[in-house]
Amino acid sequence: MSEGLGPEGGHSQPAPTITVQDLSDRPAHTPLDRITPAHTLLDGNTPVAQVSGVVVEETSPSSTSSFELVDMEPAPPLYQPVQPHWFYCRRADSKDVWLPFSREDSERLEQALSTGGEVVVAVEGERYDVRVRERQRYAVYWEQGPSEVRRCTWFYKGDKDTRYMPYPEEFSTNLEEAYMIAVTLDEWKRKLDFPSGETVILHNPKLIMQYQPIALQDEWVSSPSEQTRPRTVKRGVDNITAEIPDGEPETIDHLVFMVHGIGPACDIRFRSIIQCVNDFRSASLSLLGSHYRRGQEEGRVGRVEFLPVNWHSALHGDATGVDEDIQRITLPSISRLRHFTNDTLLDLFFYNSPTYCQTIVDTVASEVNKLHSLFKHRHPEFTGAVSVVGHSLGSLILFDLLTNQKTGSGEADRDEGRNRDPCPLTCDALEQVLCRMGLQEHLGTLQSVDLDLDSLAMCDETDLTELGIPLGPRKKILSFIRKRHFPQEGRQGTVLLAPGLQAPPDPSEDSPSPTVSFGNQSPGASARQQQFLRAQSITSAVDYEYFDVGIGQTNGGIAKGQVSINYPQLAFHPQTFFAFGSPIGMFLTVRGLKRIDPNYTFPTCKNFYNIYHPFDPVAYRIEPMIVSESDLEPMLIPHHKGRKRMHLELKESLTRMSTDLKNNVLGSFRTAWQSLVRMPVAALPPVEDGETTAERSLQETESVHEEAESPGSGEEEGRQVKVGMLNGGRRIDYVLQEAPIESFNEYLFAIQSHLCYWESEDTALLLLKEIYDKLGVAFEQPQQ
């Protein structure tokens, strides 16, 4: 087939001259004047329909049996215009795949076409805009190249094709005109020869074939018979097996931003965050239709919008130049593995670098705020809440952002917090400094020893410890002192080296960032300053700060050990923070935080869920850091079809059976032993009034069973233990149920377990249940 006829051939081409031949057995007696101008195939304005007197033997029905079973009964000779449907092109696996719009979107595009002019139509939940005249589809919320759009009426499929492909619009128009003439005149077995060499034969309304010229066939075909295999041609989208998606509800109840983890790929198929979020959105729409059907019928349930947040491209783009720097020092061996490491695993190290951590955090916050503003602009009627989701490293980024949010309400307060330095360097009053750092409760302690701002700057950690100031506020004050007296170190990423690691400065270096200070350098520095530098020096390039965040912990705040950067403020207060496969617990432990205060909550977010797969090698728990005195099992996420998976129920039943058997054997052994060593009856404790010896034996047996079953009651008590206020007093750790095939070898499915959340219906249902519970919409378990 020619280039203009394939799915790639969307470009406009002049109307071809088409020769029509009558292949029927009866003579060509139909006069040309019966074909009206409305029924004529056109080359410009010239009628070119030609009826040949050549008689061609009719093709036997058996010759088409290898292509498709066809009903040979003639259709009624009444012409009905074909109903068009709009498709868009998507590149997948180095091939162009044509996918249909929903019927609602297709009708909107058809209506916009009839109005004329350049019209922009929002489609697919208003995440894309279609410029009708250009036939182009543009993404709204993320960077993506435009894709072609077609108004499709005729389709084809070859023997090796898995789906029908749409013809270009102009070619479809020519086929429709030929079909209209054949139906109107009731004359079939017509042959259409196109200038490009393609041939289409209209045998009857239900059997239409297209033949390609030999010159356009694949040169690797094995036999001449393969060269003559035609393509099946269908008219209208209703005659092909196209999965037309359902339209999305217009009402949006909730908005969720989803932040990815390390690397550009988010799942085992190496797909981008955009594709993974699309799958998660589709799963949520399906679950809303099955588990919230009554709410949809009553008009109380719309849909949840999920938008991806991409920060990897900004970190590895030309703006930072980090990829070029890393490439210069990368060894040439095992190049593919090293490229994967540089592009993926190094993101963990970048996040622990003050320079690149600032880039990552700024990118995530600015992208979320930009998407939020754009969404509000396109949906001014939206009044729902907003939540955030982080996968892997993305959850840690969101955790650090949320721990450093300000509680001020209103856009003005958030704008001020966005531009405000958390460590003010120009304040003149001690009270003002402490208030800006959130340490005003320590003002009385400092004033009791006559400390003003200047004398506070001369204090070291020992002095503040003697005053009884806790570790968190102490570190905050020391950071303020360092940045006040050495602004270059505090502002330009200075690395303070230990005195034993001194090195002479390179006078040829004129790069302003980062500046390196040495412990006993600085010609004008006083002895007090040198002592301060030595006390605050570190031996690595990462400068850490210890914050308190106002949670009242004496062993360091929850933000202890975070990289010393300026955390930007979000333009909204998230309702819930969901972490997928999160290493938050591990990072908090490595930073030196041993325990989370049970009373601590995020300043602007009151709900937090830590969701993980049991075989995920990157995931860690949170609850043991809050309730360390009890062995609390995580909450099991129910299967979206109800109850537990079959293999887990079987495993639990076998465990319970073995426990009961052991308890029964143990109880029988104890009873037999007691009967052997039992004293004479007279020595037994007296039986109370109204109690028989049989009742006493029954009570003893029951007590034995209660002792044996005591671990189960402990588990029940464990489920009722409060786990702090990080999730409003509710449970935090939620574990997915592994699939039956995953239970055979947990090591084999470890990597896949870390990437399974995007396609997990159980995870999506947990999010929907949390969202709609707050909206007062009841959850319904469908009948299986």
Coordinates of C-alpha atoms in Angstrom, one line a residue, residues 124-406:
E124 CA -10.2 13.1 27.7
G125 CA -11.2 14.8 30.9
E126 CA -9.8 18.1 29.6
R127 CA -6.3 16.8 29.8
Y128 CA -5.8 17.3 26.1
D129 CA -6.9 19.9 23.6
V130 CA -7.7 19.1 20.0
R131 CA -7.2 21.8 17.3
V132 CA -9.8 20.7 14.9
R133 CA -8.6 22.4 11.8
E134 CA -5.0 21.3 12.4
R135 CA -6.1 17.8 13.3
Q136 CA -3.6 17.8 16.2
R137 CA -4.0 16.8 19.8
Y138 CA -1.9 18.6 22.5
A139 CA -1.3 17.7 26.1
V140 CA -2.3 20.3 28.7
Y141 CA -0.6 19.4 32.0
W142 CA 2.7 17.8 30.8
E143 CA 5.3 18.0 28.0
Q144 CA 4.3 15.8 25.1
G145 CA 4.6 16.1 21.4
P146 CA 1.4 16.7 19.4
S147 CA -0.3 13.7 17.9
E148 CA -2.4 13.4 14.8
V149 CA -6.2 13.2 14.9
R150 CA -8.4 11.8 12.2
R151 CA -12.1 11.8 11.4
C152 CA -12.5 8.2 10.4
T153 CA -15.1 6.4 8.4
W154 CA -13.3 3.5 6.5
F155 CA -10.9 1.0 8.0
Y156 CA -8.7 -1.9 6.9
K157 CA -7.0 -4.9 8.4
G158 CA -4.5 -7.3 6.9
D159 CA -3.9 -11.0 7.9
K160 CA -1.1 -10.1 10.3
D161 CA -2.8 -7.0 11.8
T162 CA -4.4 -7.2 15.3
R163 CA -6.7 -4.3 14.9
Y164 CA -8.4 -2.3 12.2
M165 CA -6.5 0.8 11.0
P166 CA -8.3 4.0 9.7
Y167 CA -7.7 5.2 6.2
P168 CA -6.7 8.8 5.6
E169 CA -9.7 11.1 5.4
E170 CA -9.4 11.9 1.7
F171 CA -9.1 8.2 0.7
S172 CA -12.1 7.4 2.9
T173 CA -14.1 10.1 1.1
N174 CA -13.3 8.5 -2.3
L175 CA -14.4 5.1 -1.0
E176 CA -17.6 6.5 0.4
E177 CA -18.5 8.1 -2.9
A178 CA -17.9 4.8 -4.7
Y179 CA -20.0 3.0 -2.1
M180 CA -22.8 5.5 -2.5
I181 CA -22.9 5.0 -6.3
A182 CA -22.9 1.2 -5.9
V183 CA -25.8 1.2 -3.3
T184 CA -27.8 3.8 -5.3
L185 CA -27.5 1.9 -8.6
D186 CA -27.5 -1.5 -6.9
E187 CA -24.4 -2.4 -9.0
W188 CA -21.7 -4.3 -7.2
K189 CA -18.5 -6.1 -8.1
R190 CA -17.0 -2.8 -9.0
K191 CA -13.2 -2.3 -9.2
L192 CA -11.6 1.0 -8.1
D193 CA -8.1 1.5 -9.4
F194 CA -6.2 4.3 -7.6
P195 CA -3.3 6.2 -9.3
S196 CA -0.9 5.0 -6.5
G197 CA -1.5 1.4 -7.6
E198 CA -4.0 0.3 -4.9
T199 CA -7.1 -1.6 -6.0
V200 CA -10.4 -1.8 -4.1
I201 CA -13.1 -4.2 -5.2
L202 CA -16.7 -3.8 -3.9
H203 CA -18.1 -7.3 -4.1
N204 CA -21.2 -6.5 -2.1
P205 CA -22.0 -4.2 0.9
K206 CA -20.4 -6.7 3.4
L207 CA -17.4 -7.8 1.3
I208 CA -15.0 -5.2 0.2
M209 CA -11.3 -6.0 -0.4
Q210 CA -8.2 -3.9 -1.1
Y211 CA -5.2 -5.2 -3.1
Q212 CA -1.8 -3.7 -3.0
P213 CA 0.5 -3.4 -6.0
I214 CA 3.3 -5.9 -6.1
A215 CA 5.9 -3.1 -6.1
L216 CA 4.7 -2.0 -2.7
Q217 CA 4.7 -5.5 -1.1
D218 CA 7.2 -6.5 1.4
E219 CA 10.3 -7.8 -0.4
W220 CA 10.7 -10.6 2.2
V221 CA 7.4 -12.3 1.3
S222 CA 8.0 -16.0 0.7
S223 CA 5.6 -16.8 -2.2
P224 CA 3.5 -15.1 -4.9
S225 CA 0.4 -16.2 -3.1
E226 CA 1.3 -13.9 -0.1
Q227 CA 1.6 -11.0 -2.5
T228 CA -2.0 -11.3 -3.5
R229 CA -3.6 -11.5 -0.1
P230 CA -6.0 -8.7 0.2
R231 CA -6.9 -6.5 3.1
T232 CA -10.4 -6.6 4.6
V233 CA -12.1 -3.2 4.3
K234 CA -14.9 -2.1 6.6
R235 CA -17.2 0.9 6.6
G236 CA -18.0 2.7 9.8
V237 CA -16.7 2.1 13.4
D238 CA -19.7 0.0 14.3
N239 CA -18.6 -2.7 11.9
I240 CA -15.1 -3.2 13.4
T241 CA -14.0 -4.5 16.8
A242 CA -12.9 -1.2 18.3
E243 CA -12.9 -0.8 22.1
I244 CA -14.4 2.7 22.4
P245 CA -13.7 4.0 25.9
D246 CA -16.5 5.3 28.1
G247 CA -16.6 9.0 28.7
E248 CA -15.4 10.4 32.0
P249 CA -17.8 12.2 34.3
E250 CA -17.5 15.9 34.1
T251 CA -17.7 16.5 37.9
I252 CA -14.3 16.2 39.6
D253 CA -14.6 15.4 43.4
H254 CA -10.9 15.3 44.2
L255 CA -7.5 16.2 42.8
V256 CA -4.4 14.0 43.3
F257 CA -0.8 14.8 42.3
M258 CA 1.5 11.8 41.8
V259 CA 5.3 12.2 42.2
H260 CA 7.6 9.5 40.7
G261 CA 10.7 8.0 42.2
I262 CA 14.2 7.5 40.9
G263 CA 14.8 7.4 37.1
P264 CA 12.7 8.2 34.1
A265 CA 10.9 4.8 34.1
C266 CA 8.2 4.0 36.6
D267 CA 7.3 0.4 36.1
I268 CA 8.7 -2.9 34.9
R269 CA 7.8 -2.0 31.3
F270 CA 10.0 1.1 31.5
R271 CA 7.0 3.4 30.9
S272 CA 7.0 7.1 31.9
I273 CA 5.2 8.6 34.8
I274 CA 2.5 9.9 32.4
Q275 CA 1.6 6.4 31.1
C276 CA 1.6 4.9 34.6
V277 CA -0.7 7.6 36.0
N278 CA -3.0 7.1 33.0
D279 CA -3.3 3.4 34.0
F280 CA -3.9 4.3 37.6
R281 CA -6.6 6.8 36.5
S282 CA -8.3 4.2 34.3
A283 CA -8.3 1.7 37.2
S284 CA -9.9 4.3 39.5
L285 CA -12.6 5.0 37.0
S286 CA -13.4 1.3 36.6
L287 CA -13.5 0.9 40.4
L288 CA -15.9 3.9 40.8
G289 CA -18.3 2.2 38.4
S290 CA -18.2 -1.1 40.3
H291 CA -17.9 0.0 44.0
Y292 CA -19.7 3.4 44.0
R293 CA -22.4 2.6 41.5
R294 CA -25.2 3.9 43.7
G295 CA -23.4 7.1 44.4
Q296 CA -23.0 7.7 40.7
E297 CA -26.6 7.0 40.1
E298 CA -27.6 9.5 42.8
G299 CA -25.2 12.1 41.4
R300 CA -23.0 12.2 44.5
V301 CA -19.9 10.6 42.9
G302 CA -18.1 12.1 39.9
R303 CA -14.4 11.1 39.5
V304 CA -11.0 11.7 40.9
E305 CA -8.4 13.4 38.7
F306 CA -4.8 12.2 38.9
L307 CA -2.0 14.3 37.5
P308 CA 1.7 13.3 37.1
V309 CA 4.6 15.4 38.5
N310 CA 7.9 14.9 36.7
W311 CA 11.1 16.2 38.3
H312 CA 13.7 13.8 36.7
S313 CA 13.9 15.7 33.4
A314 CA 14.6 19.0 35.2
L315 CA 17.5 17.4 37.2
H316 CA 19.1 15.7 34.2
G317 CA 18.4 18.4 31.7
D318 CA 20.8 20.9 30.2
A319 CA 20.1 23.5 32.9
T320 CA 22.1 21.5 35.6
G321 CA 24.6 19.9 33.3
V322 CA 25.0 17.1 35.8
D323 CA 24.7 14.4 33.1
E324 CA 27.7 15.8 31.2
D325 CA 29.8 16.0 34.4
I326 CA 29.0 12.4 35.3
Q327 CA 29.6 11.2 31.8
R328 CA 33.2 12.6 31.8
I329 CA 34.1 10.4 34.8
T330 CA 32.2 7.3 33.9
L331 CA 34.2 4.3 32.9
P332 CA 33.7 2.9 29.3
S333 CA 33.1 -0.7 30.4
I334 CA 29.7 -2.2 30.9
S335 CA 28.2 1.0 29.3
R336 CA 24.6 0.0 29.5
L337 CA 24.7 -0.8 33.2
R338 CA 26.6 2.4 33.9
H339 CA 24.1 4.4 31.9
F340 CA 21.3 2.9 33.9
T341 CA 23.1 3.6 37.2
N342 CA 23.8 7.2 36.2
D343 CA 20.2 7.8 35.0
T344 CA 18.5 6.0 37.9
L345 CA 20.3 5.1 41.0
L346 CA 22.3 8.3 41.3
D347 CA 19.1 10.2 42.0
L348 CA 19.4 8.9 45.6
F349 CA 22.8 10.5 45.9
F350 CA 21.7 13.7 44.2
Y351 CA 18.9 14.1 46.8
N352 CA 21.5 14.0 49.6
S353 CA 23.5 16.8 47.9
P354 CA 22.6 20.3 49.0
T355 CA 22.9 21.6 45.5
Y356 CA 20.9 19.1 43.6
C357 CA 18.5 18.5 46.5
Q358 CA 17.5 22.1 46.2
T359 CA 16.9 21.6 42.5
I360 CA 14.7 18.5 43.1
V361 CA 12.6 20.1 45.8
D362 CA 12.2 23.3 43.9
T363 CA 11.1 21.4 40.8
V364 CA 8.6 19.3 42.6
A365 CA 7.0 22.2 44.5
S366 CA 7.0 24.5 41.5
E367 CA 5.5 21.8 39.2
V368 CA 2.8 20.9 41.7
N369 CA 1.9 24.6 42.2
K370 CA 1.9 25.2 38.4
L371 CA -0.3 22.2 37.8
H372 CA -2.6 23.2 40.7
S373 CA -3.0 26.7 39.2
L374 CA -3.6 25.4 35.7
F375 CA -6.2 23.0 37.0
K376 CA -8.0 25.7 38.9
H377 CA -8.0 27.9 35.8
R378 CA -9.5 25.1 33.6
H379 CA -11.9 24.0 36.3
P380 CA -13.0 27.2 38.1
E381 CA -16.0 25.3 39.5
F382 CA -13.8 22.8 41.4
T383 CA -14.2 23.0 45.2
G384 CA -12.8 19.6 46.2
A385 CA -9.8 18.8 48.3
V386 CA -6.3 18.0 47.0
S387 CA -4.0 15.1 48.0
V388 CA -0.5 14.0 47.1
V389 CA 1.0 10.6 46.2
G390 CA 4.7 9.8 46.2
H391 CA 6.3 6.6 45.0
S392 CA 9.7 5.5 46.3
L393 CA 12.1 8.5 46.4
G394 CA 9.1 10.7 45.5
S395 CA 7.5 9.9 48.8
L396 CA 10.6 11.0 50.7
I397 CA 10.6 14.3 48.7
L398 CA 7.0 15.0 49.6
F399 CA 7.7 14.0 53.3
D400 CA 10.5 16.5 53.6
L401 CA 8.3 19.2 51.9
L402 CA 5.4 18.6 54.2
T403 CA 7.5 18.6 57.3
N404 CA 8.7 22.1 56.4
Q405 CA 5.4 23.7 55.4
K406 CA 4.1 26.7 57.3

